[in-house]
Structures are given as structure tokens and as C-alpha cells.
Coordinates of C-alpha atoms in Angstrom, one line a residue:
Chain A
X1 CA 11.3 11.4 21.9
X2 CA 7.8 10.0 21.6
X3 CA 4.7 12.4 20.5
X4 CA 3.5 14.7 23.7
X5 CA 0.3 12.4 25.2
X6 CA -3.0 13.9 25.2
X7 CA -4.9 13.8 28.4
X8 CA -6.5 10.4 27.6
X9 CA -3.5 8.5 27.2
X10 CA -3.3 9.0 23.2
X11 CA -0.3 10.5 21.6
X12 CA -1.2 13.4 20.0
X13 CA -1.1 14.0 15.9
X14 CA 2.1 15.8 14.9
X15 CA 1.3 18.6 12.6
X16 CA 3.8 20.0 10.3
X17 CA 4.1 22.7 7.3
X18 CA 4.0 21.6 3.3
X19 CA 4.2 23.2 0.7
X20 CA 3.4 21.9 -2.8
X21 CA 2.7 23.2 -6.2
X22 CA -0.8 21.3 -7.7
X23 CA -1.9 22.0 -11.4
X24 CA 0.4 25.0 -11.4
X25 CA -1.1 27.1 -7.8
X26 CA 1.2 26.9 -4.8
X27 CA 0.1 26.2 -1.7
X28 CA 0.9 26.2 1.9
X29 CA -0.6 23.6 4.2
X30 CA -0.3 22.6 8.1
X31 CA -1.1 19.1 8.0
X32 CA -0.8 16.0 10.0
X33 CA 2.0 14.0 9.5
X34 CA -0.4 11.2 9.0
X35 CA -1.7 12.4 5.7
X36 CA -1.1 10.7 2.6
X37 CA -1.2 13.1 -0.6
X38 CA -4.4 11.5 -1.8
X39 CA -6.0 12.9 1.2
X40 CA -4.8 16.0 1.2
X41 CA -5.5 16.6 -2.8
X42 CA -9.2 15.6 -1.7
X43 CA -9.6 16.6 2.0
X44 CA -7.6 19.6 1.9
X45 CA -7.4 21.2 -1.5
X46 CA -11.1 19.8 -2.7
X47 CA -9.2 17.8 -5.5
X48 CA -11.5 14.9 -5.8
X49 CA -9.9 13.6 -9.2
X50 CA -8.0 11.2 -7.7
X51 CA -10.3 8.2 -6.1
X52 CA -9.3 6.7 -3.2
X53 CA -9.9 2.6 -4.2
X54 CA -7.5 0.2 -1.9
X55 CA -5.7 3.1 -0.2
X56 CA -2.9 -0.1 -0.5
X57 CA -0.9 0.8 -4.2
X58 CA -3.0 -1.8 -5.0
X59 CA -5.6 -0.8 -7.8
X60 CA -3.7 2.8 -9.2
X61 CA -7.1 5.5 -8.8
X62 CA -5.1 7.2 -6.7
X63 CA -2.2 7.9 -9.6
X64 CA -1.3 11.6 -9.7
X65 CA 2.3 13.0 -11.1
X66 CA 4.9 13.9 -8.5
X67 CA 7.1 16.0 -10.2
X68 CA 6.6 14.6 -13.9
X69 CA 6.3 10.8 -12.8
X70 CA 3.4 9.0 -12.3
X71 CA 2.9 7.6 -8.5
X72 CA 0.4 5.7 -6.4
X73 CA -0.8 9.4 -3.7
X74 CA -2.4 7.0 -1.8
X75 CA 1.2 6.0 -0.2
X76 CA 2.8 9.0 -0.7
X77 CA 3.1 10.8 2.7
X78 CA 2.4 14.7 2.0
X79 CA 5.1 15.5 3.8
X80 CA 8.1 13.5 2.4
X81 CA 6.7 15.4 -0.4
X82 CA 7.3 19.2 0.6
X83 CA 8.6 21.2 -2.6
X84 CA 7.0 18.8 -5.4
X85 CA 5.1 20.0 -8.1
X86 CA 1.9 17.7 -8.5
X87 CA -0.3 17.1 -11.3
X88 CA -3.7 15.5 -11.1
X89 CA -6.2 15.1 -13.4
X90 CA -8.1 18.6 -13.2
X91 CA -4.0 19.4 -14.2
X92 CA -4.5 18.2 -17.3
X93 CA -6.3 19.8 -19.9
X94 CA -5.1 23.1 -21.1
X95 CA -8.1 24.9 -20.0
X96 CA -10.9 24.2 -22.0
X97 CA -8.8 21.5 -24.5
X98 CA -8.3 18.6 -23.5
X99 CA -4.7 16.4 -23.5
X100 CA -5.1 14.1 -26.6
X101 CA -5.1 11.2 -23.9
X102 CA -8.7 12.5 -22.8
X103 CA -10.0 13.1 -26.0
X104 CA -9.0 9.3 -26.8
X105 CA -10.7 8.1 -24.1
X106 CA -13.9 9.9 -25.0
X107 CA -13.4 9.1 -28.7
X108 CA -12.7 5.1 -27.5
X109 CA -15.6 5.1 -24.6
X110 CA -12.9 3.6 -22.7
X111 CA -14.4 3.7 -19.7
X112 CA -17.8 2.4 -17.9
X113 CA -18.5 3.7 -14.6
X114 CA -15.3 6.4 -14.4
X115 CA -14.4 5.4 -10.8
X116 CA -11.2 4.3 -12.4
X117 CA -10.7 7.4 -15.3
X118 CA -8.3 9.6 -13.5
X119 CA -5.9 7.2 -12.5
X120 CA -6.3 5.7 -16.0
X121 CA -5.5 8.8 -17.5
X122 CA -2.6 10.3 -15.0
X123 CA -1.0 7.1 -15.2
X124 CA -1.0 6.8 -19.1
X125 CA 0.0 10.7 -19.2
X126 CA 3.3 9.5 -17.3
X127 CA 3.7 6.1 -19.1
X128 CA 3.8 7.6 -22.7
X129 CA 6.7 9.8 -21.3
X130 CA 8.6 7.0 -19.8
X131 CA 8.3 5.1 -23.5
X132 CA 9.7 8.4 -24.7
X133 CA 12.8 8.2 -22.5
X134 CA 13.4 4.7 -23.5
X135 CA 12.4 3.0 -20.3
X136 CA 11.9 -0.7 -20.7
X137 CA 9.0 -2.7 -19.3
X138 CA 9.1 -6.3 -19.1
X139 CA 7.9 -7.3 -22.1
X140 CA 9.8 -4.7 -24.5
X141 CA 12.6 -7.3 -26.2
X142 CA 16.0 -6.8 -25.2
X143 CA 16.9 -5.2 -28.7
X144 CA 19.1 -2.9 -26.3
X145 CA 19.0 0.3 -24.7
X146 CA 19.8 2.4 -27.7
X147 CA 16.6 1.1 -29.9
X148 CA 13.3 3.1 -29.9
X149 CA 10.2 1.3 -28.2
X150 CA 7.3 0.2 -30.2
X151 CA 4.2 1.1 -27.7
X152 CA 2.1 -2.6 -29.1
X153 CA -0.9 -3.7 -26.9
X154 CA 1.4 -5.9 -25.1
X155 CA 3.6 -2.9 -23.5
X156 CA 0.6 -0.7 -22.8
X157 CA -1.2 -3.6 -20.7
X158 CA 2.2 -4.2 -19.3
X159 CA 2.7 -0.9 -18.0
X160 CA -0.7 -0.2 -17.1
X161 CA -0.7 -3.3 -14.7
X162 CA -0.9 -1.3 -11.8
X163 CA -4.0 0.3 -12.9
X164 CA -7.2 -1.6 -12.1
X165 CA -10.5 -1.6 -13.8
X166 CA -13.2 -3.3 -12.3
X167 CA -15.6 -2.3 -15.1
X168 CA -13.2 -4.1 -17.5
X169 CA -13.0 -1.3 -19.9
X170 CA -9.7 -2.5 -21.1
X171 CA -10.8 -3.6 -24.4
X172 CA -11.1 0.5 -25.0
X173 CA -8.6 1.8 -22.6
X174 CA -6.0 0.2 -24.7
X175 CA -6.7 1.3 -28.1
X176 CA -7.4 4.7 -26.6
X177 CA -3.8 5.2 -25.0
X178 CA -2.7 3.5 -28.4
X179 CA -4.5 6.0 -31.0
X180 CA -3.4 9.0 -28.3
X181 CA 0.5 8.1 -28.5
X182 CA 0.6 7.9 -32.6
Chain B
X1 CA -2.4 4.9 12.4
X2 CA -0.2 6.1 15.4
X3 CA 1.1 9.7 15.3
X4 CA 4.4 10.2 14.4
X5 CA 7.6 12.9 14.3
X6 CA 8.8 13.0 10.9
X7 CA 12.8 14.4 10.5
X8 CA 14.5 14.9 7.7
X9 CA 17.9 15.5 8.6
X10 CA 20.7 16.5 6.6
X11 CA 23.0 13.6 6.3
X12 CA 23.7 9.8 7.3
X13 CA 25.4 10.4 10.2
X14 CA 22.5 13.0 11.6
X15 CA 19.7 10.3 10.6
X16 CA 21.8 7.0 12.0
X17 CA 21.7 9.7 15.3
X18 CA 18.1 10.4 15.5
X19 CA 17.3 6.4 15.2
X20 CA 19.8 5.4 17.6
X21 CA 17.8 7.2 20.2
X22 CA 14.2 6.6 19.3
X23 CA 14.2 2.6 18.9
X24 CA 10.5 2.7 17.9
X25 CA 11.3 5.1 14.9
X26 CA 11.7 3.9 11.5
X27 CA 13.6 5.3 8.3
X28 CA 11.4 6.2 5.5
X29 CA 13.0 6.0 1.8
X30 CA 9.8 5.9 -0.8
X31 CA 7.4 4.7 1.9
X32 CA 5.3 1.9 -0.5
X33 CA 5.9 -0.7 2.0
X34 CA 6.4 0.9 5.1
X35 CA 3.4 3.3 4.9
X36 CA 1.2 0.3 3.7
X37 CA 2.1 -1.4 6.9
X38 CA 1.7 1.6 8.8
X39 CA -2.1 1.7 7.6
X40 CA -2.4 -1.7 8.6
X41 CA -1.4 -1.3 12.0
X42 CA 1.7 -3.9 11.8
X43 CA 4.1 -1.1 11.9
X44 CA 3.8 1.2 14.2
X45 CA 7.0 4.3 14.3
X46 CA 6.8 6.5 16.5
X47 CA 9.3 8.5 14.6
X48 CA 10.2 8.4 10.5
X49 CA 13.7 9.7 9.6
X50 CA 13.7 10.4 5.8
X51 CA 16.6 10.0 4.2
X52 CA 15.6 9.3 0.5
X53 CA 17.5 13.0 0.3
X54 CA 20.6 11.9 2.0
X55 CA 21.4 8.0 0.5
X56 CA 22.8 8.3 -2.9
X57 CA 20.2 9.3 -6.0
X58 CA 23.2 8.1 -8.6
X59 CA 24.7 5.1 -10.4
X60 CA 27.7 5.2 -10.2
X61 CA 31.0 3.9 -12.7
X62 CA 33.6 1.9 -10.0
X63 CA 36.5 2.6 -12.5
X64 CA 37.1 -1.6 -12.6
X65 CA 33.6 -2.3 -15.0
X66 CA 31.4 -2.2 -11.9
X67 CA 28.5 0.1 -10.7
X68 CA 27.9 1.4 -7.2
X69 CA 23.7 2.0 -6.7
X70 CA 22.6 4.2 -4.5
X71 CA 20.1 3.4 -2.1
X72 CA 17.6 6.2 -3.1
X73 CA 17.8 5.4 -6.5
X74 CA 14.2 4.4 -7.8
X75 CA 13.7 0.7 -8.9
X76 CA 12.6 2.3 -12.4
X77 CA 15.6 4.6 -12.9
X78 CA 17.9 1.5 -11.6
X79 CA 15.7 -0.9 -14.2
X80 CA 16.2 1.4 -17.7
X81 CA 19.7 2.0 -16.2
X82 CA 22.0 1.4 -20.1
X83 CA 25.2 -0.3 -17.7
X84 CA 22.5 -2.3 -16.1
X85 CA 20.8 -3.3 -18.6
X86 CA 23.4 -4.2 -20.6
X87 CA 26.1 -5.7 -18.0
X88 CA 23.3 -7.2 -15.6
X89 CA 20.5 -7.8 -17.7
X90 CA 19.1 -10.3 -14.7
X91 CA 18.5 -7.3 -12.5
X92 CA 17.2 -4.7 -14.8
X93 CA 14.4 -7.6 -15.6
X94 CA 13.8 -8.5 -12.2
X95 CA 12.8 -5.1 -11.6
X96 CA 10.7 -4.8 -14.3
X97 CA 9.0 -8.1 -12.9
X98 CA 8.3 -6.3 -9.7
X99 CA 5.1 -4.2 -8.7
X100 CA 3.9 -1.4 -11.2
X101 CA 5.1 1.1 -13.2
X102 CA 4.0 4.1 -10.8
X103 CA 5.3 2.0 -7.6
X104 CA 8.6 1.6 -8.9
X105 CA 8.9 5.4 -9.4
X106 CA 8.3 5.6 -5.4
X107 CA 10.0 3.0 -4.2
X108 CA 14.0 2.6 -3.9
X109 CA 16.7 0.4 -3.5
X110 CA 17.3 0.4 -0.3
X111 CA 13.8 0.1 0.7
X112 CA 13.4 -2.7 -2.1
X113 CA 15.5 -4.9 0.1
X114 CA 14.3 -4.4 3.3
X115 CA 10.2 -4.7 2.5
X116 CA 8.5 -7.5 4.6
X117 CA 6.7 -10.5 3.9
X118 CA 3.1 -10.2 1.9
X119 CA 2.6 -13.4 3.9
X120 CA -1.8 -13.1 4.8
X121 CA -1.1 -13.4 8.8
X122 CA 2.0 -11.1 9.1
X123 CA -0.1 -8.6 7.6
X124 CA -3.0 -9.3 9.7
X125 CA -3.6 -7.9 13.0
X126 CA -5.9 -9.8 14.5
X127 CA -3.8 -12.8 13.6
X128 CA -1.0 -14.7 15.8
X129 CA 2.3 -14.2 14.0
X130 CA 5.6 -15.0 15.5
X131 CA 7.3 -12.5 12.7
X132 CA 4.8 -9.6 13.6
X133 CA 4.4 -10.7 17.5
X134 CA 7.2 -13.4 18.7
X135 CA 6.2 -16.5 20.5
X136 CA 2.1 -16.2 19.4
X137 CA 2.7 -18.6 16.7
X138 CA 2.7 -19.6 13.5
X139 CA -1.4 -20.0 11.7
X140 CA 0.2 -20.7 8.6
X141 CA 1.8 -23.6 9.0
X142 CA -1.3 -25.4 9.0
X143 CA -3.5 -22.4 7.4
X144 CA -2.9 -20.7 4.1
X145 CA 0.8 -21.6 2.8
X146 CA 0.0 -22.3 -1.1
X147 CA 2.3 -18.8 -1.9
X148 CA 4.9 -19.5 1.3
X149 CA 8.1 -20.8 1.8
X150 CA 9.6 -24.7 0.3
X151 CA 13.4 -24.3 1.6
X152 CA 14.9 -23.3 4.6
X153 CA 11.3 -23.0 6.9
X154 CA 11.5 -23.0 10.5
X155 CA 8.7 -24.8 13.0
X156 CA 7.9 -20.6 13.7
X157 CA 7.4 -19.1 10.4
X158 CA 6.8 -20.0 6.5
X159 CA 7.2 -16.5 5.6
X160 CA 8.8 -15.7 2.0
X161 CA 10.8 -12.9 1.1
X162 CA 9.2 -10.9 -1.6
X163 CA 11.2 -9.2 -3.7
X164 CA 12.3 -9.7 -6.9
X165 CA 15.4 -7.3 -7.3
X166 CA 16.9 -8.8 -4.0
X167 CA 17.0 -12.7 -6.3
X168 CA 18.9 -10.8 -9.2
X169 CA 21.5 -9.4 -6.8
X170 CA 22.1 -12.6 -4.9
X171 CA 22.6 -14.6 -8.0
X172 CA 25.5 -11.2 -8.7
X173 CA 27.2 -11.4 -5.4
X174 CA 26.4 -8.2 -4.4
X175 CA 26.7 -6.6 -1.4
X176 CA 25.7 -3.4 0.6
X177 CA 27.2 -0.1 2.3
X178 CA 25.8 0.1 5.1
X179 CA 25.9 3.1 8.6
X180 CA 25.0 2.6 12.0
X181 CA 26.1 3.7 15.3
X182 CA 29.1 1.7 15.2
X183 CA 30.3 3.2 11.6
X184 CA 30.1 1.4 8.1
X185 CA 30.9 -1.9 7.2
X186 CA 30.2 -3.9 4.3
X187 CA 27.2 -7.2 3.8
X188 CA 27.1 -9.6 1.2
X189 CA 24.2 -9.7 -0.1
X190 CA 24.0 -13.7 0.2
X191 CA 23.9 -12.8 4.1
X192 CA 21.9 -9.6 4.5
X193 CA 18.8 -12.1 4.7
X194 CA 18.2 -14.4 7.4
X195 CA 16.3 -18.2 7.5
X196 CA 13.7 -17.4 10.4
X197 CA 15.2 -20.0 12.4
X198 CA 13.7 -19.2 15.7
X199 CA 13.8 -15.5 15.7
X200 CA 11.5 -14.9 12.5
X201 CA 11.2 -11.1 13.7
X202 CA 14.7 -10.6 12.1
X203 CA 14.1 -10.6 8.3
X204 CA 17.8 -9.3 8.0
X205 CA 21.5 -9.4 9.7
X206 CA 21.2 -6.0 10.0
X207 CA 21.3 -4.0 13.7
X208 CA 19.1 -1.5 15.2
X209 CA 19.5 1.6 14.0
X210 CA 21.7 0.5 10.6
X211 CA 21.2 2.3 7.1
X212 CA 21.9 1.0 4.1
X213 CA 23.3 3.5 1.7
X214 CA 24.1 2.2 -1.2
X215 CA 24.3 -1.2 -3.2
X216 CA 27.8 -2.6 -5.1
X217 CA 28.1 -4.7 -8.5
X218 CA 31.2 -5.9 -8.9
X219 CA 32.0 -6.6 -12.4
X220 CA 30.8 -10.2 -14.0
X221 CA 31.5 -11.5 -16.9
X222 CA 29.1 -14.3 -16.7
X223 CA 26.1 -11.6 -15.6
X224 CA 26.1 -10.2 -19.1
X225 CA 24.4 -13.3 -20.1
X226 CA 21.5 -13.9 -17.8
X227 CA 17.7 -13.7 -17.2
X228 CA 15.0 -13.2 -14.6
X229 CA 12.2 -15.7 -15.5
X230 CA 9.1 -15.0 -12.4
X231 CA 5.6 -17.0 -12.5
X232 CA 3.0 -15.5 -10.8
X233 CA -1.1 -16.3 -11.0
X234 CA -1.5 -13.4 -13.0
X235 CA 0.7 -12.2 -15.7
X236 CA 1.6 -9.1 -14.3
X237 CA 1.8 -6.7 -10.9
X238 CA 1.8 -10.0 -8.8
X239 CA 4.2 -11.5 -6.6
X240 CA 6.3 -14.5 -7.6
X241 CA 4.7 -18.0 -7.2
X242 CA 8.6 -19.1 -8.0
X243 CA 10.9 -17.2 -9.9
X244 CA 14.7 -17.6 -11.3
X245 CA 17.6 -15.7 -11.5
X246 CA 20.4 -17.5 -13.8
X247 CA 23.3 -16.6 -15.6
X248 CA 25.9 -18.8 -17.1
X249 CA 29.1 -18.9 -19.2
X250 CA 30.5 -21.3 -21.0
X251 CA 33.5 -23.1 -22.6
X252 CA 33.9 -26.0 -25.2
X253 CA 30.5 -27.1 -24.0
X254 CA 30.7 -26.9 -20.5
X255 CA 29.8 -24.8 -18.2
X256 CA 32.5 -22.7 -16.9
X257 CA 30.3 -20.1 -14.4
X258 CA 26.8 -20.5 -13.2
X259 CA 24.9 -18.5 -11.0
X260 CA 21.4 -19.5 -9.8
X261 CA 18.9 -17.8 -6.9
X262 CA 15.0 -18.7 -6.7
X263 CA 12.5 -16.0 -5.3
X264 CA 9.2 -17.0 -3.8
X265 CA 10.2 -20.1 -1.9
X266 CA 12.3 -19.2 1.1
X267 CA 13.0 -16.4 3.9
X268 CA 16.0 -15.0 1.9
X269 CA 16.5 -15.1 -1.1
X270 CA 18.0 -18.7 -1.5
X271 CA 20.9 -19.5 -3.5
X272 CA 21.3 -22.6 -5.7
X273 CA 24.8 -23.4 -4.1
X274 CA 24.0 -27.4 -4.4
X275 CA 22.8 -26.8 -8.3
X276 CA 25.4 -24.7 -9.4
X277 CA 28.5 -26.7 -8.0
X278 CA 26.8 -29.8 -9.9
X279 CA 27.1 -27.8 -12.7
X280 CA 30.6 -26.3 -13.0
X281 CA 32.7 -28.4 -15.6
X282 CA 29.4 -29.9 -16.8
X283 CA 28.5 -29.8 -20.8
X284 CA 25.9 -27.2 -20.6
X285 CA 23.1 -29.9 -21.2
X286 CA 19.0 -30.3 -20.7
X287 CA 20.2 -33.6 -18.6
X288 CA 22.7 -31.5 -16.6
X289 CA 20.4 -29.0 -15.9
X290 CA 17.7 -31.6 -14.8
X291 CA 20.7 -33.5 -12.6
X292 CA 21.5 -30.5 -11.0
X293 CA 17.8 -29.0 -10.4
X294 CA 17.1 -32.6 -8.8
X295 CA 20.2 -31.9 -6.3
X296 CA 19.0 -28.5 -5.2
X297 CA 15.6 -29.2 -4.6
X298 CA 16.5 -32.5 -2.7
X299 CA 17.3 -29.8 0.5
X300 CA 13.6 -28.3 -0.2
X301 CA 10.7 -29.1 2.6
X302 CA 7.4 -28.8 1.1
X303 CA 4.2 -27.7 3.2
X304 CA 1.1 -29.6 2.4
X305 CA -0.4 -26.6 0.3
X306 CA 3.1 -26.0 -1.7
X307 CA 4.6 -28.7 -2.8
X308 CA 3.7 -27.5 -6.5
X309 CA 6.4 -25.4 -6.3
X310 CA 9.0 -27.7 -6.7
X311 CA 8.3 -29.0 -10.2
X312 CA 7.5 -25.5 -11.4
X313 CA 11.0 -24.2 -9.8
X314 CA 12.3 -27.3 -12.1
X315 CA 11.3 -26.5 -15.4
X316 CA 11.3 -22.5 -14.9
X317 CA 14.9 -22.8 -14.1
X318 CA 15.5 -25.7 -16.5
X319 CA 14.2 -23.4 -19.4
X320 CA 16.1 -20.4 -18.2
X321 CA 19.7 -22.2 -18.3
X322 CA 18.7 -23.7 -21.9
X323 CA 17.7 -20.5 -22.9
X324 CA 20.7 -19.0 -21.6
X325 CA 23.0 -22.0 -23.3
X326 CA 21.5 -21.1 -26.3
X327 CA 21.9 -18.0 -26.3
X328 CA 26.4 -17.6 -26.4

């Protein structure tokens, strides 16, 4: 049952087909079963948005939006993904106008180098719809399930934790993702 | 990373199959520990069976007040769960305490419980482990232990268990479905983790080849009122230094039901049996609290880098049964 071996003794990659929608095109891929989805958004679609930082769910630049929800693509295998609709950040704007999420962030200058921008802004994109389904984080008080949540600095740097800036641009990111959810 | 076959087959008893014959495969539910792990080289499958389509995606009423979770349910559906958050308030907030919010939308249940150590030489390669590689020893023992184990330790590995959830649902005797080769049978949850005792390589009772499929609450009258309190060195996305899982009832005073289970500090998961019978028929007091705390850490076994675990277990779970006092 193990992979064929190659002539020098390796086993061999095991290639298999995907399919994924991505910003809305569909696409049909052979890939490695190795791949992660951050690599094939950037290796094999040209998709650079998404940065590959710790490649460990570590630092978040690697947030796109599997099927409406925000997840780490670095861990994602593409194919335990076949059939999901993906956004990433060139997914976006709406053409030419931008979310009201990236327009905060320019308005804010809530960022410094970038590097950390796309993850920043996928994650958000899928946070501000998980306040809007009434999911708790773990500072929201326990005011019960029924009670809308009040999106304060405290629950946006809670549920941005897993989205790292080494710039520190949090003093801008937050009032940015603030001003964009009012 | 080694090549691998990756199945996804079409129900439990096709994926307990697949693994029963390739004992170098692995099952895959949302992959955030496993493919990590992979990347590091300390896993190395030959062979992932999926089955985050075949274990259950619901939460389910038991008729009797209960829930029934199943084991491909996400941590952050299974944390803004209403029954949940309501009847078992200890587990939605452990869950909430655990990793980020776009790794809780990968990872599930299932996989929740059965993620390994983040102790520094497991996840090392070019470091002995007796967890990773049995019988090359133990480096942290004398090395880096300031985040490892207090209770329970063996002379072969320090190792912690990290998750969060897995505290909540010791402190609500739960237990787990779970399918092999041999058929299904039921684990408590207070016995699906193991002390490493001198086979660290087994984090779990369970068997080659066995799949958990989905998770039971029973219903619990003294879970409605409980917490989760975790410290960590930063406030948030970090593991648990120590943390506390407590719920309590009481009557006239006393206590009349206590449940108690610390994360951070053992193998498993380790319930406060010593602290909480000290505490039934107590008055639900600061001193009785301290008393009992005092008991249960009396069986704890502090490294040379950890012992400041101990008063920090003390007061976090001190403060959690005073809050919880207060609160009926």
C-alpha cells in the first residue's frame, strides 16, 4: 500500500486531480498530494496575495476564505479541499471598488511594510461575518447567545490574534477594521 | 515531506478498512496539527484517510438534556454552539481559549483531542525524544521544561497535553464513540489520555487503526455553572502555562458538586480527584478552596524549571471556584 519507489529508492509524489473555485473562476488542477493551498494559490494559479510567513498557522499571512470562512492555506491540503470555493485577496474588491475593509485600511495607513495586508484583510473580511452570526470570542461577556455583539477594541484584537504583524501596525489595523464594521 | 496516498472514502467502516491495512497511514480531519507535523518531519503517513466528510458535522439533542458532538464539527461551530454555551459554558470558553479564530474553523473535534505535544524536542528532529523515537531519551528533563508537565511525569517524558477543549470535557465526564477493526465501543474521556509511564509514544488508550466519531455530554446540572480560566505568556493565541476547568453547585453553603481539571501541567488532562473529594459537603469557602488546592497539588512533582506552576494553579483555580460561589 505504500507509494510506487522511484529508481533511487524514494517513494514517488502522488499526484491527484482538484478542482476549486478562486475569486469566482473554476479551475482544474493535477497536483501533488503534498501541496498545501497556499502553494497552489501562489505556485500554481500565480495568486501571490496570500504570503507564505511560518508556513506553521502560526502568524495568519496565509489567511484566505474556504468556502466563506476564514482559514490558515498554509495547512490546508489542496486536496482535502476539492469542490471549495476560495476567496483571496485579489477576491475582494468588486473590480475596480474596493471592500470597505480595504478602503479602511488605506484611509487608517494600517499597515507598514504590507507583508502582513492580505491576511490582515481576509481574516477581518471573515471575522466581521462571524460577529454577525453571533459567534463569541473569548472576551465577548457571557450576556448570552441571544444578545448582539458589540465589535470594541478588545474583541477585534481578540479575534485577530492569529494574525501577526511584525511591523506593529496594530495601533491602525484596529481602528481600521473598527471604522469598516460601523 | 514524504509522499503520500490520500483516500477519501465513503464511510467509517471503509476508512477504519483502509487504516487497518496501511499501519503507517494516518486519518486526516482538519489537518492543523497533523499537516504541521508532517512539515516537520515528526510525522511521517504514508497514507491520509479523510474522513472530516464521514464523522458527524452535527450537534446533536440526546432527548435526556444532553448533546452528542460530532467529531467533524469545527471547534468554532462547537464554541458559538447556543446548548453549549448555555449548558456547558466551561467548554464553549475553553475553546475560545484555544488557537485563533481561522484555526478553529479548520480544526475539529476529533482532531482537537488527539493533537500531540508542542513540547520543543518532540517537535524537533534532530532531537532525542522517547515520545517521537522510544528509548533515545528524554533532553527535557534536564533541558527546557519551564512550559512541561508538574503531575503525573515519568523518568521518559515531561510532555504536556495541549489542548484546552480536552480540560473542559474531563471536568464534564465526557466520553467518546469510537470505530475500529474490532467494532465500536465507548471511552471516558478521564481515560482516553494516558500518563507516559514508560511508553510516552502512546498519548491515548486508543488502538491502531481506531476512529473517533463523535463526542457525548451527558446532561449536568452543576456544568451550567462553570468556567475556563487559561494563563498563558501572552494574552491570547498561546498555549496554557496552567489553566482551570471548574464548575460547582451548591446547597445551604456547601458544596454539593464540584468538578475540577487543570491543562498545562500533565500528560492528560489531569483531574482534581484529591481537590474535589475535599470539597464535597464543604461550605463553599476561600479557606476550603485553599485546603483543597493544597491536597491536590501535594501529588504534583515539580521539575527544576516549573515549579512556578504550582502557586499559579493555586490562585487561578482558587479565583475560579470563588467566582463560581459567587456567582449562584
Amino acid at each position: 500500500m505504500t507509494a510506487p519507489a522511484s529508481p533511487s529508492g524514494a517513494e514517488a509524489p502522488v499526484l491527484q486531480a482538484v478542482r476549486l473555485v478562486v475569486n469566482g473562476t473554476e479551475y482544474a488542477l493535477r497536483v501533488d498530494t503534498r501541496t498545501s493551498l497556499l502553494d497552489l494559490l501562489r505556485e500554481d494559479l500565480g495568486l501571490t496575495g496570500a504570503k507564505k510567513g511560518c508556513d506553521h498557522g502560526q502568524c495568519g499571512a496565509c489567511t484566505v476564505l474556504i468556502d466563506g470562512q476564514r482559514a490558515n492555506a498554509c495547512l490546508a491540503l489542496a486536496v482535502a479541499h476539492d469542490g471549495a470555493r476560495i476567496v483571496t485577496v485579489e477576491g475582494l474588491a468588486d473590480g475596480d471598488t474596493l471592500s470597505a475593509l480595504q478602503q479602511a485600511f488605506i484611509d487608517h495607513d494600517a499597515l507598514q511594510c504590507g507583508y502582513c495586508t492580505p491576511g490582515q484583510l481576509c481574516a477581518a473580511t471573515g471575522m466581521l461575518q462571524e460577529v454577525a452570526d453571533g459567534w463569541p470570542s473569548s472576551v465577548t461577556p457571557e450576556t448570552g447567545p441571544a444578545h448582539p455583539i458589540k465589535l470594541s477594541e478588545a474583541e477585534i484584537r481578540e479575534r485577530m490574534s492569529g494574525n501577526l504583524c511584525r511591523c506593529g501596525a496594530y495601533a491602525n489595523i484596529v481602528p481600521a477594521i473598527a471604522d469598516s464594521a460601523r | 515531506m514524504r509522499p503520500f496516498r490520500y483516500e477519501r472514502p465513503d464511510d467509517a467502516a471503509a476508512a477504519v478498512a483502509l487504516l487497518a491495512v496501511s499501519p503507517e497511514g494516518r486519518y486526516l480531519g482538519g489537518g492543523t496539527n497533523l499537516v504541521d507535523l508532517m512539515r516537520l518531519g515528526v510525522e511521517t503517513p504514508n497514507l491520509l484517510v479523510d474522513i472530516s466528510g464521514i464523522v458527524g458535522h452535527e450537534i446533536d439533542d440526546r432527548g435526556d438534556g444532553g448533546v452528542t458532538i460530532g467529531a467533524g464539527v469545527t471547534n468554532s461551530r462547537l464554541a458559538a454552539d447556543p446548548r453549549v454555551r448555555r449548558d456547558y459554558p466551561v467548554l464553549s470558553q475553553a475553546l475560545l481559549d484555544g488557537a485563533s479564530g481561522q484555526l478553529r474553523n479548520l480544526a475539529t473535534v476529533g482532531g482537537n483531542l488527539l493533537q500531540r505535544t508542542r513540547c520543543a524536542y518532540f517537535q524537533d528532529v534532530s532531537k532525542p525524544c522517547n515520545k517521537r523515537r522510544p528509548g533515545t531519551g528524554c533532553p527535557a528533563r534536564t533541558g527546557e521544561h519551564r512550559n512541561l508537565a508538574v503531575f503525573g511525569h515519568s523518568g521518559q517524558c515531561v510532555a504536556t497535553h495541549p489542548s484546552d477543549m480536552a480540560v473542559a470535557l474531563v471536568a464534564l465526564d465526557a466520553t467518546v464513540l469510537v470505530r475500529g477493526p474490532g467494532g465500536e465501543r465507548v471511552v471516558a474521556l478521564t481515560e482516553l489520555h494516558r500518563l507516559p509511564g514508560d511508553e510516552p509514544e502512546r498519548d491515548t488508550v486508543l488502538r491502531p487503526g481506531e476512529l473517533i466519531t463523535s463526542i457525548a455530554l451527558a446532561p449536568s446540572p452543576v456544568a451550567a455553572n462553570s468556567v475556563y480560566r487559561k494563563v498563558r505568556e501572552r494574552r491570547s493565541f498561546a498555549f496554557a502555562l496552567v489553566s482551570v476547568a471548574a464548575a460547582l453547585q451548591m446547597r445551604d453553603g456547601a458544596v454539593s458538586e464540584v468538578r475540577l481539571a487543570f491543562g498545562g501541567v500533565a500528560h492528560r488532562p489531569w483531574r482534581a480527584s484529591v481537590a474535589e473529594a475535599a470539597l464535597r459537603g464543604r461550605p463553599a469557602s476561600e479557606p476550603a478552596f485553599v485546603a483543597a488546592l493544597d491536597a491536590e497539588l501535594e501529588r504534583a512533582q515539580p521539575l527544576r524549571q516549573n515549579a512556578y506552576k504550582l502557586p499559579m494553579l493555586r490562585r487561578v483555580a482558587v479565583r475560579a471556584l470563588t467566582e463560581l460561589a459567587e456567582a449562584q
